[in-house]
CSV table of C-alpha atoms in Angstrom, one decimal:
chain,number,residue,atom,x,y,z
A,1227,ILE,CA,111.4,53.4,110.0
A,1228,GLU,CA,110.5,56.2,112.5
A,1229,GLY,CA,109.4,54.6,115.7
A,1230,ALA,CA,110.2,51.0,114.6
A,1231,ASP,CA,111.5,48.5,117.2
A,1232,GLU,CA,112.8,46.2,114.5
A,1233,ILE,CA,113.6,46.8,110.8
A,1234,THR,CA,113.7,44.1,108.1
A,1235,VAL,CA,115.0,44.4,104.6
A,1236,ILE,CA,113.2,42.2,102.1
A,1237,MET,CA,114.9,41.4,98.8
A,1238,HIS,CA,113.2,40.7,95.5
A,1239,ASP,CA,113.5,37.0,96.0
A,1240,GLN,CA,111.9,37.4,99.5
A,1241,LYS,CA,115.0,36.9,101.4
A,1242,GLU,CA,115.0,38.8,104.6
A,1243,PHE,CA,117.7,40.5,106.6
A,1244,LYS,CA,117.7,42.3,109.9
A,1245,ALA,CA,118.8,46.0,109.4
A,1246,GLU,CA,120.6,48.3,111.8
A,1247,LEU,CA,119.7,51.9,111.6
A,1248,LEU,CA,123.0,54.1,111.2
A,1249,GLY,CA,121.2,57.3,111.1
A,1250,ARG,CA,118.2,59.3,110.1
A,1251,ASP,CA,117.4,62.8,109.1
A,1252,PRO,CA,113.5,63.6,109.3
A,1253,LYS,CA,114.2,67.1,107.7
A,1254,ALA,CA,115.1,65.5,104.6
A,1255,ASP,CA,113.1,62.3,105.0
A,1256,LEU,CA,116.2,60.0,104.6
A,1257,ALA,CA,117.7,57.2,106.6
A,1258,VAL,CA,120.8,54.9,106.2
A,1259,LEU,CA,120.2,51.2,107.1
A,1260,ARG,CA,123.1,48.5,107.3
A,1261,ILE,CA,122.5,44.8,106.7
A,1262,ASN,CA,124.8,41.7,106.8
A,1263,PRO,CA,124.0,39.6,103.6
A,1264,GLY,CA,126.3,36.8,104.6
A,1265,LYS,CA,127.1,34.9,101.5
A,1266,THR,CA,124.3,36.4,99.3
A,1267,ILE,CA,125.9,38.5,96.5
A,1268,LEU,CA,124.2,41.9,96.2
A,1269,SER,CA,124.5,44.4,93.3
A,1270,GLU,CA,124.5,48.2,93.9
A,1271,VAL,CA,122.9,50.9,92.0
A,1272,ILE,CA,124.9,53.8,90.8
A,1273,TRP,CA,124.4,57.5,91.7
A,1274,GLY,CA,123.9,59.8,88.8
A,1275,ASN,CA,124.2,63.6,88.7
A,1276,SER,CA,120.9,65.4,89.3
A,1277,ASN,CA,122.4,68.7,88.6
A,1278,LYS,CA,122.5,67.8,84.9
A,1279,ILE,CA,118.8,66.9,84.8
A,1280,ARG,CA,116.7,68.9,82.5
A,1281,VAL,CA,113.0,69.3,82.4
A,1282,GLY,CA,111.7,66.9,79.8
A,1283,ASP,CA,114.2,64.1,80.5
A,1284,TRP,CA,112.9,60.6,80.9
A,1285,SER,CA,112.6,59.3,84.5
A,1286,ILE,CA,111.9,55.8,85.8
A,1287,ALA,CA,110.7,55.1,89.4
A,1288,ILE,CA,110.9,51.7,91.0
A,1289,GLY,CA,109.2,51.0,94.5
A,1290,ASN,CA,106.7,48.9,96.5
A,1291,PRO,CA,103.4,50.9,96.0
A,1292,LEU,CA,100.7,49.4,98.2
A,1293,GLY,CA,102.7,46.4,99.0
A,1294,LEU,CA,102.7,45.1,95.4
A,1295,GLY,CA,106.5,45.2,95.3
A,1296,GLY,CA,108.9,45.6,92.3
A,1297,THR,CA,106.7,48.1,90.4
A,1298,VAL,CA,108.2,50.1,87.6
A,1299,THR,CA,106.7,53.3,86.1
A,1300,ALA,CA,108.0,55.8,83.7
A,1301,GLY,CA,107.5,59.6,82.8
A,1302,ILE,CA,109.4,62.7,82.5
A,1303,ILE,CA,110.9,65.3,84.8
A,1304,SER,CA,108.3,67.9,85.0
A,1305,ALA,CA,110.3,70.6,87.1
A,1306,ILE,CA,113.5,70.8,89.0
A,1307,SER,CA,114.2,72.7,92.3
A,1308,ARG,CA,110.6,72.4,93.3
A,1309,ASP,CA,109.5,73.8,96.6
A,1310,ILE,CA,106.6,71.8,98.1
A,1311,GLY,CA,106.7,73.1,101.6
A,1312,ASN,CA,108.3,69.9,103.1
A,1313,GLY,CA,111.1,71.9,104.9
A,1314,PRO,CA,113.6,74.5,103.9
A,1315,TYR,CA,116.6,72.3,103.2
A,1316,VAL,CA,115.5,70.3,100.0
A,1317,LYS,CA,114.4,71.3,96.6
A,1318,PHE,CA,112.8,68.4,94.9
A,1319,LEU,CA,112.7,67.0,91.4
A,1320,GLN,CA,109.2,66.7,90.1
A,1321,THR,CA,108.1,63.8,87.9
A,1322,ASP,CA,104.9,62.6,86.2
A,1323,ALA,CA,106.1,58.9,86.7
A,1324,SER,CA,103.2,57.3,88.7
A,1325,ILE,CA,104.3,57.4,92.4
A,1326,ASN,CA,101.9,55.9,95.1
A,1327,ARG,CA,102.0,55.3,98.8
A,1328,GLY,CA,104.7,52.8,99.4
A,1329,ASN,CA,107.1,54.2,96.7
A,1330,SER,CA,109.0,56.5,99.3
A,1331,GLY,CA,112.5,55.5,99.6
A,1332,GLY,CA,112.6,54.0,96.1
A,1333,PRO,CA,115.0,55.2,93.3
A,1334,LEU,CA,114.2,57.6,90.5
A,1335,PHE,CA,116.4,56.6,87.6
A,1336,ASN,CA,117.5,58.2,84.5
A,1337,ILE,CA,117.6,56.4,81.1
A,1338,LYS,CA,121.2,55.2,81.8
A,1339,GLY,CA,120.0,53.4,85.0
A,1340,GLU,CA,121.6,55.8,87.3
A,1341,VAL,CA,119.9,57.0,90.5
A,1342,ILE,CA,119.0,60.8,90.1
A,1343,GLY,CA,116.7,60.9,93.0
A,1344,ILE,CA,115.0,59.2,95.9
A,1345,ASN,CA,111.1,59.1,95.6
A,1346,SER,CA,109.7,61.0,98.6
A,1347,ALA,CA,106.3,62.6,98.2
A,1348,ILE,CA,103.2,63.0,96.1
A,1349,ILE,CA,100.7,65.7,95.9
A,1350,SER,CA,97.2,64.2,95.5
A,1351,GLN,CA,93.5,64.9,96.7
A,1352,SER,CA,92.7,61.3,96.5
A,1353,GLY,CA,95.9,59.6,97.9
A,1354,GLY,CA,96.6,58.1,94.5
A,1355,SER,CA,98.9,59.2,91.7
A,1356,ILE,CA,97.9,62.1,89.7
A,1357,GLY,CA,101.3,62.7,88.0
A,1358,LEU,CA,102.7,65.0,90.8
A,1359,GLY,CA,105.4,63.0,92.3
A,1360,PHE,CA,108.6,64.4,94.1
A,1361,ALA,CA,112.1,62.9,94.6
A,1362,ILE,CA,115.0,64.1,96.6
A,1363,PRO,CA,117.7,65.0,94.1
A,1364,SER,CA,120.8,62.8,94.2
A,1365,SER,CA,123.0,65.8,94.6
A,1366,SER,CA,121.4,66.5,98.0
A,1367,ALA,CA,120.9,62.7,99.1
A,1368,GLN,CA,124.5,61.8,98.5
A,1369,LYS,CA,125.9,64.4,101.0
A,1370,ILE,CA,123.1,63.5,103.6
A,1371,VAL,CA,123.8,59.8,103.3
A,1372,LYS,CA,127.4,60.3,103.7
A,1373,GLN,CA,127.0,62.2,106.8
A,1374,LEU,CA,124.5,59.7,108.2
A,1375,GLN,CA,127.1,56.8,107.8
A,1376,GLU,CA,130.0,58.7,109.2
A,1377,PHE,CA,128.3,60.7,112.1
A,1378,GLY,CA,124.7,59.2,112.6
A,1379,ARG,CA,123.2,62.5,111.9
A,1380,THR,CA,123.3,65.5,109.4
A,1381,LYS,CA,125.7,68.3,109.7
A,1382,ARG,CA,124.3,71.6,108.2
A,1383,GLY,CA,125.7,75.1,107.9
A,1384,TRP,CA,124.4,77.7,110.2
A,1385,LEU,CA,124.2,81.6,109.8
A,1386,GLY,CA,122.3,82.3,112.8
A,1387,VAL,CA,119.6,84.7,111.4
A,1388,GLN,CA,115.8,84.9,111.4
A,1389,ILE,CA,114.4,86.0,107.9
A,1390,THR,CA,111.1,86.9,106.2
A,1391,PRO,CA,110.3,87.5,102.6
A,1392,VAL,CA,111.0,91.0,101.1
A,1393,SER,CA,107.5,92.3,100.5
A,1394,LYS,CA,106.6,95.0,98.2
A,1395,ASP,CA,106.4,97.6,101.0
A,1396,ILE,CA,109.8,96.5,102.4
A,1397,ALA,CA,111.5,96.6,99.0
A,1398,GLU,CA,110.0,100.2,98.4
A,1399,SER,CA,111.0,101.4,101.9
A,1400,LEU,CA,114.6,100.2,101.6
A,1401,GLY,CA,115.0,101.4,98.0
A,1402,LEU,CA,115.4,97.9,96.6
A,1403,PRO,CA,114.8,97.5,92.8
A,1404,ASN,CA,112.7,94.3,93.4
A,1405,GLU,CA,111.2,91.9,96.0
A,1406,GLU,CA,114.3,89.5,95.7
A,1407,GLY,CA,116.4,88.5,98.8
A,1408,ALA,CA,115.8,87.5,102.5
A,1409,PHE,CA,115.3,90.3,105.1
A,1410,ILE,CA,116.9,89.7,108.3
A,1411,THR,CA,114.4,90.4,111.3
A,1412,ASN,CA,116.5,88.9,114.2
A,1413,ILE,CA,120.1,87.9,114.6
A,1414,ASN,CA,121.3,85.2,117.1
A,1415,PRO,CA,123.7,86.7,119.4
A,1416,ASP,CA,125.7,83.6,119.6
A,1417,GLY,CA,125.5,83.0,115.7
A,1418,PRO,CA,128.1,83.5,113.1
A,1419,SER,CA,126.3,86.4,111.4
A,1420,LYS,CA,126.6,88.6,114.6
A,1421,THR,CA,130.4,87.8,114.8
A,1422,ALA,CA,130.7,88.7,111.1
A,1423,GLY,CA,128.9,92.1,111.5
A,1424,ILE,CA,125.5,91.3,109.8
A,1425,GLN,CA,122.7,93.3,111.2
A,1426,GLU,CA,119.0,93.3,111.5
A,1427,GLY,CA,117.4,95.0,108.7
A,1428,ASP,CA,119.9,93.9,106.1
A,1429,VAL,CA,118.7,92.1,103.1
A,1430,ILE,CA,120.7,89.1,101.9
A,1431,LEU,CA,120.9,89.1,98.1
A,1432,LYS,CA,123.5,86.5,97.4
A,1433,PHE,CA,125.1,83.7,99.4
A,1434,ASN,CA,128.4,82.8,97.8
A,1435,ASN,CA,127.6,82.5,94.1
A,1436,SER,CA,123.9,81.7,94.8
A,1437,ARG,CA,121.3,84.4,94.0
A,1438,ILE,CA,118.7,84.5,96.8
A,1439,VAL,CA,115.5,85.1,94.7
A,1440,LYS,CA,113.0,83.9,97.4
A,1441,MET,CA,113.5,84.0,101.1
A,1442,THR,CA,113.4,80.1,101.2
A,1443,ASP,CA,116.5,79.8,98.9
A,1444,LEU,CA,118.8,81.0,101.8
A,1445,PRO,CA,118.2,78.2,104.4
A,1446,ARG,CA,118.8,75.6,101.8
A,1447,VAL,CA,122.2,77.0,100.3
A,1448,VAL,CA,123.4,77.8,103.9
A,1449,ALA,CA,122.5,74.3,105.1
A,1450,GLU,CA,124.3,72.7,102.1
A,1451,SER,CA,127.6,74.6,102.9
A,1452,ASP,CA,130.3,73.1,104.9
A,1453,ILE,CA,130.7,73.9,108.7
A,1454,ASP,CA,133.6,76.4,109.5
A,1455,SER,CA,133.9,77.3,105.8
A,1456,ILE,CA,134.0,81.0,104.8
A,1457,ALA,CA,131.0,82.3,103.0
A,1458,THR,CA,130.7,85.6,101.1
A,1459,VAL,CA,127.3,87.1,101.8
A,1460,GLU,CA,126.1,90.0,99.5
A,1461,LEU,CA,123.9,92.4,101.4
A,1462,TRP,CA,121.7,95.4,100.9
A,1463,ARG,CA,122.2,98.1,103.6
A,1464,LYS,CA,121.3,101.8,103.5
A,1465,ASN,CA,120.9,101.9,99.8
A,1466,LYS,CA,124.1,100.1,98.8
A,1467,ILE,CA,125.4,96.7,98.3
A,1468,ILE,CA,128.2,95.4,100.7
A,1469,LYS,CA,130.0,92.0,100.9
A,1470,ILE,CA,130.8,90.3,104.3
A,1471,GLU,CA,132.6,87.1,104.9
A,1472,VAL,CA,131.1,84.9,107.5
A,1473,LYS,CA,132.7,81.7,109.1
A,1474,LEU,CA,129.6,79.4,109.1
A,1475,GLY,CA,128.7,77.5,112.2
A,1476,GLU,CA,126.8,74.2,112.7
A,1477,LEU,CA,123.0,74.2,112.7
A,1478,PRO,CA,121.9,72.7,116.0
A,1479,GLU,CA,120.4,69.2,115.1
A,1480,GLU,CA,118.6,66.6,117.4
A,1481,VAL,CA,120.7,63.3,117.4
A,1482,TYR,CA,118.4,60.3,116.7
A,1483,VAL,CA,121.1,57.5,116.3
A,1484,GLU,CA,124.2,57.6,118.6
A,1485,ARG,CA,126.9,56.4,116.1
A,1486,LYS,CA,129.0,53.7,117.7
A,1487,PRO,CA,132.7,54.8,117.8
A,1488,SER,CA,135.1,52.9,115.6
A,1489,LYS,CA,138.1,50.9,116.9
A,1490,LYS,CA,140.3,53.9,116.4
A,1491,GLU,CA,138.2,56.2,118.6
A,1492,VAL,CA,138.4,56.3,122.4
A,1493,VAL,CA,135.3,57.6,124.2
A,1494,ASP,CA,136.4,58.1,127.7
A,1495,GLU,CA,133.8,58.7,130.4
A,1496,LEU,CA,134.8,61.4,132.9
A,1497,ILE,CA,133.3,61.2,136.4
A,1498,ILE,CA,133.1,64.5,138.3
A,1499,ASP,CA,132.0,63.4,141.9
A,1500,LYS,CA,131.7,67.0,143.1
A,1501,LEU,CA,128.9,67.5,140.6
A,1502,ASN,CA,127.4,64.0,140.5
A,1503,LEU,CA,128.1,64.0,136.8
A,1504,SER,CA,129.7,62.0,134.1
A,1505,ILE,CA,130.7,63.6,130.7
A,1506,LYS,CA,132.5,62.9,127.4
A,1507,ASP,CA,134.0,64.9,124.6
A,1508,SER,CA,131.8,65.8,121.6
A,1509,LEU,CA,132.8,64.8,118.2
A,1510,ASN,CA,133.0,68.4,117.0
A,1511,LYS,CA,134.8,69.8,120.1
A,1512,LYS,CA,132.0,72.2,120.7
A,1513,GLY,CA,130.9,71.4,124.4
A,1514,VAL,CA,130.8,68.0,126.3
A,1515,ILE,CA,128.0,65.6,126.2
A,1516,VAL,CA,126.4,64.5,129.5
A,1517,LEU,CA,126.4,60.7,130.0
A,1518,LYS,CA,124.9,60.6,133.6
A,1519,ALA,CA,123.4,63.1,135.8
A,1520,GLY,CA,122.3,62.9,139.5
A,1521,ASN,CA,118.5,62.7,140.2
A,1522,ASN,CA,118.5,66.3,141.6
A,1523,SER,CA,120.4,67.8,138.7
A,1524,ASN,CA,118.9,70.0,136.1
A,1525,LEU,CA,120.9,68.1,133.4
A,1526,LYS,CA,119.7,65.1,131.3
A,1527,GLU,CA,121.5,62.3,129.4
A,1528,GLY,CA,122.4,63.7,126.0
A,1529,ASP,CA,122.5,67.3,126.8
A,1530,VAL,CA,125.5,69.3,125.4
A,1531,ILE,CA,127.1,71.7,127.8
A,1532,LYS,CA,128.3,74.6,125.7
A,1533,GLU,CA,129.3,77.2,128.4
A,1534,ILE,CA,130.1,77.5,132.2
A,1535,ASN,CA,129.5,80.9,133.6
A,1536,ARG,CA,129.6,82.4,130.1
A,1537,GLU,CA,133.0,80.7,129.5
A,1538,ILE,CA,132.9,78.4,126.2
A,1539,ILE,CA,133.6,74.8,126.7
A,1540,THR,CA,135.7,72.7,124.1
A,1541,SER,CA,136.7,69.5,125.9
A,1542,THR,CA,136.3,67.6,129.2
A,1543,SER,CA,139.7,68.8,130.3
A,1544,ASN,CA,138.7,72.4,129.7
A,1545,PHE,CA,135.4,71.7,131.6
A,1546,VAL,CA,137.3,70.3,134.7
A,1547,GLU,CA,139.7,73.2,134.8
A,1548,LEU,CA,136.9,75.8,134.8
A,1549,VAL,CA,134.9,73.8,137.5
A,1550,ASN,CA,137.9,73.7,139.7
A,1551,SER,CA,138.7,77.3,139.3
A,1552,ILE,CA,135.1,78.4,140.1
A,1553,GLU,CA,135.0,76.2,143.1
A,1554,LEU,CA,138.0,77.9,144.4
A,1555,THR,CA,136.0,81.3,144.5
A,1556,GLY,CA,133.7,79.7,147.0
A,1557,ARG,CA,130.5,79.7,144.7
A,1558,ASN,CA,128.0,77.0,145.5
A,1559,SER,CA,126.5,76.7,141.9
A,1560,LEU,CA,127.3,76.9,138.2
A,1561,LEU,CA,125.3,78.5,135.4
A,1562,LEU,CA,125.4,76.3,132.2
A,1563,LYS,CA,124.4,77.0,128.7
A,1564,ILE,CA,123.3,73.7,127.3
A,1565,LEU,CA,121.8,72.4,123.8
A,1566,ARG,CA,118.8,69.9,124.4
A,1567,ASP,CA,116.7,68.8,121.6
A,1568,GLY,CA,118.1,71.3,119.2
A,1569,LYS,CA,117.2,74.2,121.6
A,1570,SER,CA,119.6,76.4,123.8
A,1571,LEU,CA,118.8,76.5,127.5
A,1572,TRP,CA,120.3,77.9,130.6
A,1573,VAL,CA,120.4,75.7,133.8
A,1574,THR,CA,122.1,75.6,137.1
A,1575,ILE,CA,123.8,72.9,139.0
A,1576,LYS,CA,125.3,72.8,142.5
A,1577,PHE,CA,128.3,71.6,144.1
A,1578,ILE,CA,127.9,68.6,146.2
A,1579,LYS,CA,129.3,69.3,149.6
């Protein structure tokens, strides 16, 4: 559905319904659509528990390969927690049930008829099935789907570190017994890890109860953790193991679909004439969202203003208080830290005289 102007859902009896996009997550290759079936009665499939799946269990795939529609194939689970390089946030179930182009988004069932995965990818030199199909586990998909329904985007935990694999040379120089873990090369100065006391050169061995065997294990377990939760990180530092508690932040994500507020929510637009700017509160109370900005402004619609002159912004009222206090000092401009397309930027805006 990426780039689609209109989305149509076609049922097995060829009935068609216009669909509304509630949210999408390109990093996990998932989207949530909503239709109004009217008087048509629909049956739903039931989620299964992918954490209980074992290698060798039967699996059944249903999809629309090459436009044929309603195609069912069967096989076994070939592997679990497979990393295929499609991003750091999902470990895939591997199946040898035939999956071809057009199967993406279709369910992968266990023998009880429960959905244990959502078919996502294949590996093939020819483009056709060679028995290497991959599905997003239901345990991961359920959480992402719930967030897309509620927020229109995915909320992932954030540690604020840059990492690299523990090479043989790194392990030897640091006195590590093996090459497990994630070596920290850089710390985000505004990230949770900096506040908690994690340092560059540390090696993360465990995150909560999850052992970090490979460097790629860390982004997934952090992303699956709840924002603002307290995580216990086990580190190797100066030839000994230490434990540090970290309050996780939220991984900056691009918003692809603005979720419409419910009737219970009030989205007030605050117009600030002296800056030729209108803003609103963000849902997570971390900054304010730009609704409109003047033509001469360095701001754009959708920017999230996080700081003014190094002071953290939590709400529109907090924003106005800071702007007024700075104006009284006689300054002509403001330095803003903003979030745009998932990246932090610094821009300036001037008071309108």
